[in-house]
Tab-separated table of C-alpha atoms in Angstrom:
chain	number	residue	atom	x	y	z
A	1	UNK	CA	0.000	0.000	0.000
A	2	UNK	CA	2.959	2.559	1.016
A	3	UNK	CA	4.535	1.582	-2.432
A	4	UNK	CA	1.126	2.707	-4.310
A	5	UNK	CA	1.209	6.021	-2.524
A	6	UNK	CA	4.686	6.599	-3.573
A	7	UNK	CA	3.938	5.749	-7.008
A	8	UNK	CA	1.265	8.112	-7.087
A	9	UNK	CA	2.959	10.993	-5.930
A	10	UNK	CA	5.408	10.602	-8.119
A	11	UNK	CA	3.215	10.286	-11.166
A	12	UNK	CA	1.244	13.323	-9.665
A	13	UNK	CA	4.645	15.128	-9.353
A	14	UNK	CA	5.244	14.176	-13.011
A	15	UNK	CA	1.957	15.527	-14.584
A	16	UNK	CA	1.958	18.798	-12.269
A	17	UNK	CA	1.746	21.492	-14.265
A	18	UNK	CA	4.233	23.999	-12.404
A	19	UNK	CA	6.711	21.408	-12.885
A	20	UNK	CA	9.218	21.893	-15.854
A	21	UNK	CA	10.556	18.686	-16.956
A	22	UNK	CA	12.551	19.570	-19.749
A	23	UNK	CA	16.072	20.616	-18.435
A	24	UNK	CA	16.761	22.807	-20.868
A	25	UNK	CA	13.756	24.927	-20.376
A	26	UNK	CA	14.743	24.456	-16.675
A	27	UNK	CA	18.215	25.851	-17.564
A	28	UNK	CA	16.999	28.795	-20.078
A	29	UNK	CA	14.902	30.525	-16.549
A	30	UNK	CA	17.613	29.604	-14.461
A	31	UNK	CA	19.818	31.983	-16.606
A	32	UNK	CA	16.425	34.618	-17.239
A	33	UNK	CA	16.212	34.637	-13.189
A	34	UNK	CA	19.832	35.868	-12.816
A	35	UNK	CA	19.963	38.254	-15.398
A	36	UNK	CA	16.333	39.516	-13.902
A	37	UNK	CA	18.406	39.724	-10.514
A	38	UNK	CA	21.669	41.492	-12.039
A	39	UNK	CA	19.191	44.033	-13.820
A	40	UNK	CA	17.210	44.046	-10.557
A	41	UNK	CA	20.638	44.659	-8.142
A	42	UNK	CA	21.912	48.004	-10.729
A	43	UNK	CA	18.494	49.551	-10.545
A	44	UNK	CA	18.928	49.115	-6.868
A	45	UNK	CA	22.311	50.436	-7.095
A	46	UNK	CA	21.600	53.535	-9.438
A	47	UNK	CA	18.696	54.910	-6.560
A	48	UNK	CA	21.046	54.167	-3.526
A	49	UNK	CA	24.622	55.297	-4.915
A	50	UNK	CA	24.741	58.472	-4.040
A	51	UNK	CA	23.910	57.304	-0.278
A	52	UNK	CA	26.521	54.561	-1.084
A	53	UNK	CA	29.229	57.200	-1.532
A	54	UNK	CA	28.620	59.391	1.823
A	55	UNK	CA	29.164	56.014	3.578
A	56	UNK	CA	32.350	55.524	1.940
A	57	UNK	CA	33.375	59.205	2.345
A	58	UNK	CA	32.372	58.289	6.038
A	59	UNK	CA	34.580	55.329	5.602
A	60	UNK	CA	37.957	57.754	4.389
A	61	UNK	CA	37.639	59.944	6.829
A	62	UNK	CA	37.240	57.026	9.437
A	63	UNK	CA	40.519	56.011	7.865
A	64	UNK	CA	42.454	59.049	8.190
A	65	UNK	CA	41.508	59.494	12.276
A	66	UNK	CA	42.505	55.711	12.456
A	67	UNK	CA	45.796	56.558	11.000
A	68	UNK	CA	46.219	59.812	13.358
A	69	UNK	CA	45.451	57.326	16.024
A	70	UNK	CA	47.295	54.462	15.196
A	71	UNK	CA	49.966	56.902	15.457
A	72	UNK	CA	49.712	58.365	18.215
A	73	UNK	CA	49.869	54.717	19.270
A	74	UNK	CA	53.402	54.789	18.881
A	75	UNK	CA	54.270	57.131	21.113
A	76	UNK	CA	51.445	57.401	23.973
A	77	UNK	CA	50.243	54.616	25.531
A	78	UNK	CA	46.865	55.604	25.822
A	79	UNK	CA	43.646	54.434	25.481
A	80	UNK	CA	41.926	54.557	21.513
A	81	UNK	CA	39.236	57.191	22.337
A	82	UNK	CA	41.333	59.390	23.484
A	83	UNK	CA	43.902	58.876	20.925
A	84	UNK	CA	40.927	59.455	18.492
A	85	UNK	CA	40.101	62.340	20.612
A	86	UNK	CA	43.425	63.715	20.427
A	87	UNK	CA	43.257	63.454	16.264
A	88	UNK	CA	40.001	65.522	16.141
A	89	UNK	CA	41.032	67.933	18.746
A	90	UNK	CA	43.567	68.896	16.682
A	91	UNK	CA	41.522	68.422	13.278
A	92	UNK	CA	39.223	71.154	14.511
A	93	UNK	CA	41.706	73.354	15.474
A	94	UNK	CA	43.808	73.395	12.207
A	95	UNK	CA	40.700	74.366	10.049
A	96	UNK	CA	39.301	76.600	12.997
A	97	UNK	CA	43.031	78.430	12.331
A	98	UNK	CA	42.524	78.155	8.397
A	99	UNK	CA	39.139	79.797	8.797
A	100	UNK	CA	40.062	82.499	11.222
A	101	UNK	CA	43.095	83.298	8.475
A	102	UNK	CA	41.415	83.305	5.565
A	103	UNK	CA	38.754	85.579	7.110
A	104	UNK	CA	40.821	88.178	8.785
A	105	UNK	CA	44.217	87.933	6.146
A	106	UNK	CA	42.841	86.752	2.698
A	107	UNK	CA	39.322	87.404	2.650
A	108	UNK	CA	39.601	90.260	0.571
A	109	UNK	CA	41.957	88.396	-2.082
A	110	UNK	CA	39.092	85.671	-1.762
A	111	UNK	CA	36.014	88.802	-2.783
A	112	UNK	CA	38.556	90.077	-5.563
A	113	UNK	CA	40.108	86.686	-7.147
A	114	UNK	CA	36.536	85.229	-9.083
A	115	UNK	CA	36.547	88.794	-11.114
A	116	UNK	CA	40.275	88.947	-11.961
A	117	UNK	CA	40.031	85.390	-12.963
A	118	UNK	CA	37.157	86.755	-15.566
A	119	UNK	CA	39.232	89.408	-16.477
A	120	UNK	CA	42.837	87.392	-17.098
A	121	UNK	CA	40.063	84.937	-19.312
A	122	UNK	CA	38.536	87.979	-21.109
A	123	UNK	CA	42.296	89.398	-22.468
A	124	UNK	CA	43.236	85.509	-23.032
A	125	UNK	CA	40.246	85.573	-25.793
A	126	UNK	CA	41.159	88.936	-27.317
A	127	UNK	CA	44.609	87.541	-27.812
A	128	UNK	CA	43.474	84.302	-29.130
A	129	UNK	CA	41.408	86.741	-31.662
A	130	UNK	CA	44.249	88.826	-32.551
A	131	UNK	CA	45.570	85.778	-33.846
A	132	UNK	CA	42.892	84.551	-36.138
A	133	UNK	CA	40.653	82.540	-33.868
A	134	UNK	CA	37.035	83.043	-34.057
A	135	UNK	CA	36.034	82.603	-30.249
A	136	UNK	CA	33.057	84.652	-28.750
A	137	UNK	CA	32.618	85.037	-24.748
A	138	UNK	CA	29.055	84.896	-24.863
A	139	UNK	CA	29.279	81.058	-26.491
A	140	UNK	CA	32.171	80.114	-24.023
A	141	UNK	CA	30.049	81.796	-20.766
A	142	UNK	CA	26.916	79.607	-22.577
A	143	UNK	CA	28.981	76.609	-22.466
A	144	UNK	CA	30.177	77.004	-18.964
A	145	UNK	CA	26.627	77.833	-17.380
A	146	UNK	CA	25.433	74.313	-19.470
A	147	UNK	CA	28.547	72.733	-17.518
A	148	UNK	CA	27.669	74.171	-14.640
A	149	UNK	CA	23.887	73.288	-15.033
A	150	UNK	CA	24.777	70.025	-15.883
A	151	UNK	CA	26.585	69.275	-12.329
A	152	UNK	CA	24.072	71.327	-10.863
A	153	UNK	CA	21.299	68.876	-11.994
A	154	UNK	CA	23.666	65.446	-11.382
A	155	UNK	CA	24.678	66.819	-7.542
A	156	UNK	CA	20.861	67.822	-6.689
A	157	UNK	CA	20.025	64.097	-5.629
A	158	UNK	CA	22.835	63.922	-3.093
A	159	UNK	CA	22.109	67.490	-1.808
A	160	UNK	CA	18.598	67.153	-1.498
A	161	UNK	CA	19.285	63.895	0.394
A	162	UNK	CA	21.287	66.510	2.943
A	163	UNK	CA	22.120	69.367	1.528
A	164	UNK	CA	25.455	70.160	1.284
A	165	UNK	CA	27.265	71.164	4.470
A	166	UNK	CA	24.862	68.385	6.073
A	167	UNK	CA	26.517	66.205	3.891
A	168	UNK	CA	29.865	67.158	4.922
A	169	UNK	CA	28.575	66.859	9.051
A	170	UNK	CA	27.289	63.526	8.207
A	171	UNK	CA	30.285	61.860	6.750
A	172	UNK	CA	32.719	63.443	9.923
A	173	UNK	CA	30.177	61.978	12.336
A	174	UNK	CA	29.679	58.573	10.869
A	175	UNK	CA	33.605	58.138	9.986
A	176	UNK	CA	33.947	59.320	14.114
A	177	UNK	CA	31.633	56.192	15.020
A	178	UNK	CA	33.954	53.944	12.870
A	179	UNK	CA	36.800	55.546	13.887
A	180	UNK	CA	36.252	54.814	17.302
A	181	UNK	CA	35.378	51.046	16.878
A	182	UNK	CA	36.208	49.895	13.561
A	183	UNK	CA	35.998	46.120	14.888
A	184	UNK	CA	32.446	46.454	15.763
A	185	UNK	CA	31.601	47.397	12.331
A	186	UNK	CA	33.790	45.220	10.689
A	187	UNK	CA	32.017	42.106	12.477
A	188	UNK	CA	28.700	43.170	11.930
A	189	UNK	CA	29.486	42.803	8.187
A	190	UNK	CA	31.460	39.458	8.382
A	191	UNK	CA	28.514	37.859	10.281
A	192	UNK	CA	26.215	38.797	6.982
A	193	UNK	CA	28.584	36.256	4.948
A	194	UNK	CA	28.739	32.928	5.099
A	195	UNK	CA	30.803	30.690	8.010
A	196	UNK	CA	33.474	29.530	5.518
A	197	UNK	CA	33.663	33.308	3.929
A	198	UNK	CA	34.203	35.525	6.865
A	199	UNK	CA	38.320	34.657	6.856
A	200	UNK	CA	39.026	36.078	3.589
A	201	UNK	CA	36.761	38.735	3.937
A	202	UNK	CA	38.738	39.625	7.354
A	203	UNK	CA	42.052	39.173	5.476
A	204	UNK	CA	40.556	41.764	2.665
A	205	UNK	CA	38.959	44.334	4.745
A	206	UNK	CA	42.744	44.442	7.065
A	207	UNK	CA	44.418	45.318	3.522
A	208	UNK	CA	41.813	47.559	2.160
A	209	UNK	CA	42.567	49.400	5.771
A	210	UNK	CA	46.136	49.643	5.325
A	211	UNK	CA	45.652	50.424	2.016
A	212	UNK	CA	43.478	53.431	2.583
A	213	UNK	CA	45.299	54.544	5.098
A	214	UNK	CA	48.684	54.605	3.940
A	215	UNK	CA	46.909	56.476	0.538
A	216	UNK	CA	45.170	58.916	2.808
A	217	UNK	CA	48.717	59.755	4.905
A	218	UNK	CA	50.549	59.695	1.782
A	219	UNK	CA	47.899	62.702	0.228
A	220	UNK	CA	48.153	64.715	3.662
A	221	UNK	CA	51.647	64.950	3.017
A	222	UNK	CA	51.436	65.618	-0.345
A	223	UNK	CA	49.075	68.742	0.291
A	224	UNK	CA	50.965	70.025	2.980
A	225	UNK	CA	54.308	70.121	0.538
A	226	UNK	CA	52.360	71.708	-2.135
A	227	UNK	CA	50.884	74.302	0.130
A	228	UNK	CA	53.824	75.490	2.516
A	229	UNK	CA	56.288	74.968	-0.801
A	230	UNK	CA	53.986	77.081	-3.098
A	231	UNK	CA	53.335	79.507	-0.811
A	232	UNK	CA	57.076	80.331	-0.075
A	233	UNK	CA	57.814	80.307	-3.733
A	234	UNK	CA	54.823	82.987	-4.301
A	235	UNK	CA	55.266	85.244	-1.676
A	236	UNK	CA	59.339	85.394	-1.604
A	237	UNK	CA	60.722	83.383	-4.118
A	238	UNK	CA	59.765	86.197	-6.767
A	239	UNK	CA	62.611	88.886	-5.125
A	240	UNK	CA	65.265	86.614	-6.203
A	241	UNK	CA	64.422	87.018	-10.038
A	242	UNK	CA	63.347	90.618	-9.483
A	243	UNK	CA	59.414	90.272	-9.627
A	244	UNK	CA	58.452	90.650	-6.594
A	245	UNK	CA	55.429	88.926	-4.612
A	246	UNK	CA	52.572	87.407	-6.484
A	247	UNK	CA	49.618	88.347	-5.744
A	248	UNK	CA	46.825	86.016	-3.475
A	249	UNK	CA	49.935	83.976	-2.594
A	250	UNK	CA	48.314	82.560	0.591
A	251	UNK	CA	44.884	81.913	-1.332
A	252	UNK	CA	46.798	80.326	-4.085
A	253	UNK	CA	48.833	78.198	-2.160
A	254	UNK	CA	45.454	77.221	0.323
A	255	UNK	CA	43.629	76.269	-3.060
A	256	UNK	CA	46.692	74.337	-4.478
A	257	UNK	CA	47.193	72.520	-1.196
A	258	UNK	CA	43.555	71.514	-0.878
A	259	UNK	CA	43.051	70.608	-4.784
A	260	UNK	CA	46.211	68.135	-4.744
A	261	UNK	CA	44.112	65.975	-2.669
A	262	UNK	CA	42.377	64.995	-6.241
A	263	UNK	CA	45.191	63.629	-8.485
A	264	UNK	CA	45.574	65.195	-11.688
A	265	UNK	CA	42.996	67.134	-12.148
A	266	UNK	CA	43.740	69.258	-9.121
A	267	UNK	CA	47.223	70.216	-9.858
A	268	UNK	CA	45.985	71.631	-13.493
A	269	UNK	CA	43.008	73.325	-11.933
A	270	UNK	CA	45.654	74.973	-9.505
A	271	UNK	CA	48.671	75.223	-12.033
A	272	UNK	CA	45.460	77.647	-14.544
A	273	UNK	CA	44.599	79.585	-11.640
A	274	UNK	CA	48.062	80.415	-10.100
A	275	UNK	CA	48.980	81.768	-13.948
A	276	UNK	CA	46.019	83.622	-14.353
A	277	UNK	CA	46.768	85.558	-11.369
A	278	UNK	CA	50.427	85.956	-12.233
A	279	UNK	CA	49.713	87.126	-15.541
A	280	UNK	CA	47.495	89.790	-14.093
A	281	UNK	CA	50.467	91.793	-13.121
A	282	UNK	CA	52.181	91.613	-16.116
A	283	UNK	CA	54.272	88.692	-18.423
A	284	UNK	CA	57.266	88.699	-16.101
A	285	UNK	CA	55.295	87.487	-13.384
A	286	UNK	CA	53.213	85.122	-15.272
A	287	UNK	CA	56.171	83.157	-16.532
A	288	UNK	CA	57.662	83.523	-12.950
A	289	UNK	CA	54.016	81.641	-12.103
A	290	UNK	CA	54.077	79.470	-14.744
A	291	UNK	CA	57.875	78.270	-13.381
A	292	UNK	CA	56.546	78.391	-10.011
A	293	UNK	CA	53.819	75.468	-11.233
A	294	UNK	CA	56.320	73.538	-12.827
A	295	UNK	CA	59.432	73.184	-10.396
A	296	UNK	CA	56.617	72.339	-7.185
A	297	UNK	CA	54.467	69.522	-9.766
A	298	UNK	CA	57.914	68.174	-10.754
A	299	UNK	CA	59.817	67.890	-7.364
A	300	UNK	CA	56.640	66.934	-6.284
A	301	UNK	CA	55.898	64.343	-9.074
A	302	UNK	CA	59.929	63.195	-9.273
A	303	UNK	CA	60.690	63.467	-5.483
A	304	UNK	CA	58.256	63.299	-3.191
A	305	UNK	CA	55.408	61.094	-4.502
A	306	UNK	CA	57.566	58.427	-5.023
A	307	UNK	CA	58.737	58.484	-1.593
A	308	UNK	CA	55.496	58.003	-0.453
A	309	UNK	CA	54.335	55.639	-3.204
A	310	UNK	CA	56.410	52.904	-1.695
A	311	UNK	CA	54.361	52.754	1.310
A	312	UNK	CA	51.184	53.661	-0.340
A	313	UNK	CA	49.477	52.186	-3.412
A	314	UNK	CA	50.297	52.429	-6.613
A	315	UNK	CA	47.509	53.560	-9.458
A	316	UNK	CA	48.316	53.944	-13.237
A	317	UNK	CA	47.619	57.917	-13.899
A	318	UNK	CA	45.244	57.457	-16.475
A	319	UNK	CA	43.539	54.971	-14.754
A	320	UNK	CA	43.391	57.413	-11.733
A	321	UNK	CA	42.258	60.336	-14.195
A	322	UNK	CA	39.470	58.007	-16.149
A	323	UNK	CA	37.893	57.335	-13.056
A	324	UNK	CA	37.783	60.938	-11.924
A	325	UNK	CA	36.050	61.968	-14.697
A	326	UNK	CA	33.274	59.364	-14.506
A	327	UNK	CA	32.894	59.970	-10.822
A	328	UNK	CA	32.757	63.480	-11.496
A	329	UNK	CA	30.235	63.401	-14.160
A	330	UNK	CA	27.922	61.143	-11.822
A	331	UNK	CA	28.605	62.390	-8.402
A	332	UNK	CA	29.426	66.364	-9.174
A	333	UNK	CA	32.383	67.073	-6.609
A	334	UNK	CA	31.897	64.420	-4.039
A	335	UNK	CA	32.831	61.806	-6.683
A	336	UNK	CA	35.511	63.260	-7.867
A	337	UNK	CA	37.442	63.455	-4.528
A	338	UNK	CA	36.138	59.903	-3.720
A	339	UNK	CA	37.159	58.391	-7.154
A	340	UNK	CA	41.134	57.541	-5.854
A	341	UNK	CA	40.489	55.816	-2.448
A	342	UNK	CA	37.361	53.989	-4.419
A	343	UNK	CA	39.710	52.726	-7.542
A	344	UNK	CA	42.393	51.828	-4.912
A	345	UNK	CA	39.929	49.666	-2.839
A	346	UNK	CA	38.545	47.626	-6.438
A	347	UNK	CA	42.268	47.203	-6.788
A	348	UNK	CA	42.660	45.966	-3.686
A	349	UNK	CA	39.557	43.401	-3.871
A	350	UNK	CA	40.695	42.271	-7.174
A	351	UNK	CA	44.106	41.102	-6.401
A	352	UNK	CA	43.170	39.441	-3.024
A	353	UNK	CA	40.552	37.415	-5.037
A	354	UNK	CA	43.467	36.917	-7.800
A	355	UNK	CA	45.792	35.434	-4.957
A	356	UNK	CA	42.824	33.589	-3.684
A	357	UNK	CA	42.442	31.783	-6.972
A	358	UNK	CA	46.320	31.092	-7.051
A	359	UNK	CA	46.050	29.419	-4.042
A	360	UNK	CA	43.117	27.228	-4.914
A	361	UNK	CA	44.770	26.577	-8.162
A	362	UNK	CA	47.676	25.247	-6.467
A	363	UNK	CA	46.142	22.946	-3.885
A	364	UNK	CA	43.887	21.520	-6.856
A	365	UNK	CA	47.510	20.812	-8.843
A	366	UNK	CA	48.420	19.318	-5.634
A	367	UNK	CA	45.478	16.804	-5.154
A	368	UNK	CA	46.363	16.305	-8.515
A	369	UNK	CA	49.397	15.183	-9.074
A	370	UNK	CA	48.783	13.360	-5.380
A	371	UNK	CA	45.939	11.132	-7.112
């Protein structure tokens, strides 16, 4: 009797009609359902992305107070907090000094720079006219309020999420609480992968850590060089070849420190601005600029980046500057600052999972050639 129950449920399992009994059918969904779920997972990724990337921003500044700390390790033996502490104590006070300068020595300079920038860019068009080129400031101001429109309109999502010194406030207060206990954090996450998983992904995340960090100290330093040595070349450099003082020399060397923290892009965007200014006091002075821009990108480039490079990671240059200029395009500013640590952490992931699959490879030539 048990047997002719059996047999009936199987022949009823046979003839049900939600059962697909052709395997190729059965394979042809199983391949529609993941595509369905790839599609699904980069709609889901386009709507939160911009969220995405304040939690990472959270997660490099998190990084750079965990460096602070860590080395303050070295020389107090203190608790973490209050190494932490220590790190944001002084954090605050450095830009609570570069706020008080720049509003009681360069805030003038600051009001005055945006219209002699449109003026140096007005006299560059008349002399590209002079010399046969048909280029009209009304098209070129069009073009820059479409550019400017356009990052407008891609940077609304992420500022309407929290505007845009909220933004800022969020990211230093949720890199704090990972700051202060990464580990807690960090386990959270392994627990959401599986049992046999959560090694490697503990092995990953501790070089993706050292990896940021070491990028993050190595672009502090970098913007400090670039700062203090700019600044000394603008302000007093110029009496030893007879020109004198540029110009905005502290606000120059403030917005060349702070734009070498993007790669590339920031030390052109810097090198056009400190050129313009110099040329606004005549061509003696711009070339003096324009050497200026040179000798601190070159010792920089030649000297001291590849100093640090041998502690920190090491990105191809285009590679660096392709993926600022898709970040940029997607994420408006925040993006492009966020674009380096980002492509250093995929390069990271990618070459732990390479080594991964080197090592399986070479236990599975083992049990091979032990069969």
């Amino acid at each position: 009797m048990a047997e002719d129950k059996i047999d009936i449920a199987d022949e009823d399992l046979g003839t049900s009609p939600s059962r697909i009994g052709d395997p190729r059918i059965r394979h042809e969904i199983h391949r529609a359902a993941i595509w369905a779920g790839v599609i699904g997972l980069g709609i889901l990724a386009v709507y939160i992305a911009r969220p995405l990337l304040v939690i990472f921003g959270a997660l490099v500044f998190a990084s750079m107070i965990d460096g602070g700390a860590r080395l303050l390790g070295r020389f107090l033996p203190i608790g973490r907090t209050w190494r932490v502490s220590i790190v944001l104590f002084f954090t605050v006070g450095f830009f609570g000094w570069l706020i008080y300068f720049a509003g009681s020595t360069i805030s003038q300079d600051a009001a005055e720079f945006p219209a002699l920038i449109q003026q140096q860019i007005g006299q560059l068009i008349e002399f590209a006219r002079a010399q046969g080129f048909a280029i009209s400031q009304d098209h070129l101001e069009n073009y820059a309020g479409s550019i400017g429109s356009g990052i407008s309109t891609v940077t609304k999502a992420l500022g309407g999420i929290v505007g845009g010194v909220t933004t800022i406030i969020l990211i230093g207060i949720i890199g704090i609480y990972i700051a202060i206990d990464p580990l807690l954090y960090e386990r959270g996450l392994a627990w959401m992968l599986p049992r046999h998983r959560r090694g490697e992904f503990y092995k990953t995340a501790a070089r993706m850590g050292q990896t940021l960090r070491r990028l993050m100290a190595g672009r502090l330093v970098g913007m400090v060089f670039e700062g203090v040595f700019t600044y000394v070349l603008l302000a007093y450099g110029g009496y030893i070849v007879g020109v004198g003082p540029v110009p905005m020399a502290a606000l120059l060397a403030i917005l060349t420190g702070l734009l070498a923290f993007v790669p590339n892009l920031g030390a052109i965007i810097s090198g056009v601005l400190m050129v313009l200014v110099g040329f606004s006091e005549g061509t003696d002075m711009g070339l003096y600029t324009i050497f200026v821009y040179f000798f601190v990108q070159n010792f920089d480039g030649y000297v001291v980046i590849p100093m640090i490079a041998q502690k920190t990671v090491d990105l191809a240059p285009a590679l660096v500057l392709a993926a600022q200029l898709i970040m940029g395009i997607l994420f408006g500013v925040l993006g492009l600052f966020l674009a380096d640590p980002m492509l250093a952490m995929i390069k990271v992931a990618l070459e732990r999972r390479a080594e991964q699959n080197d090592a399986e490879a070479k236990l599975q030539e083992a049990a091979d050639n032990g069969a």
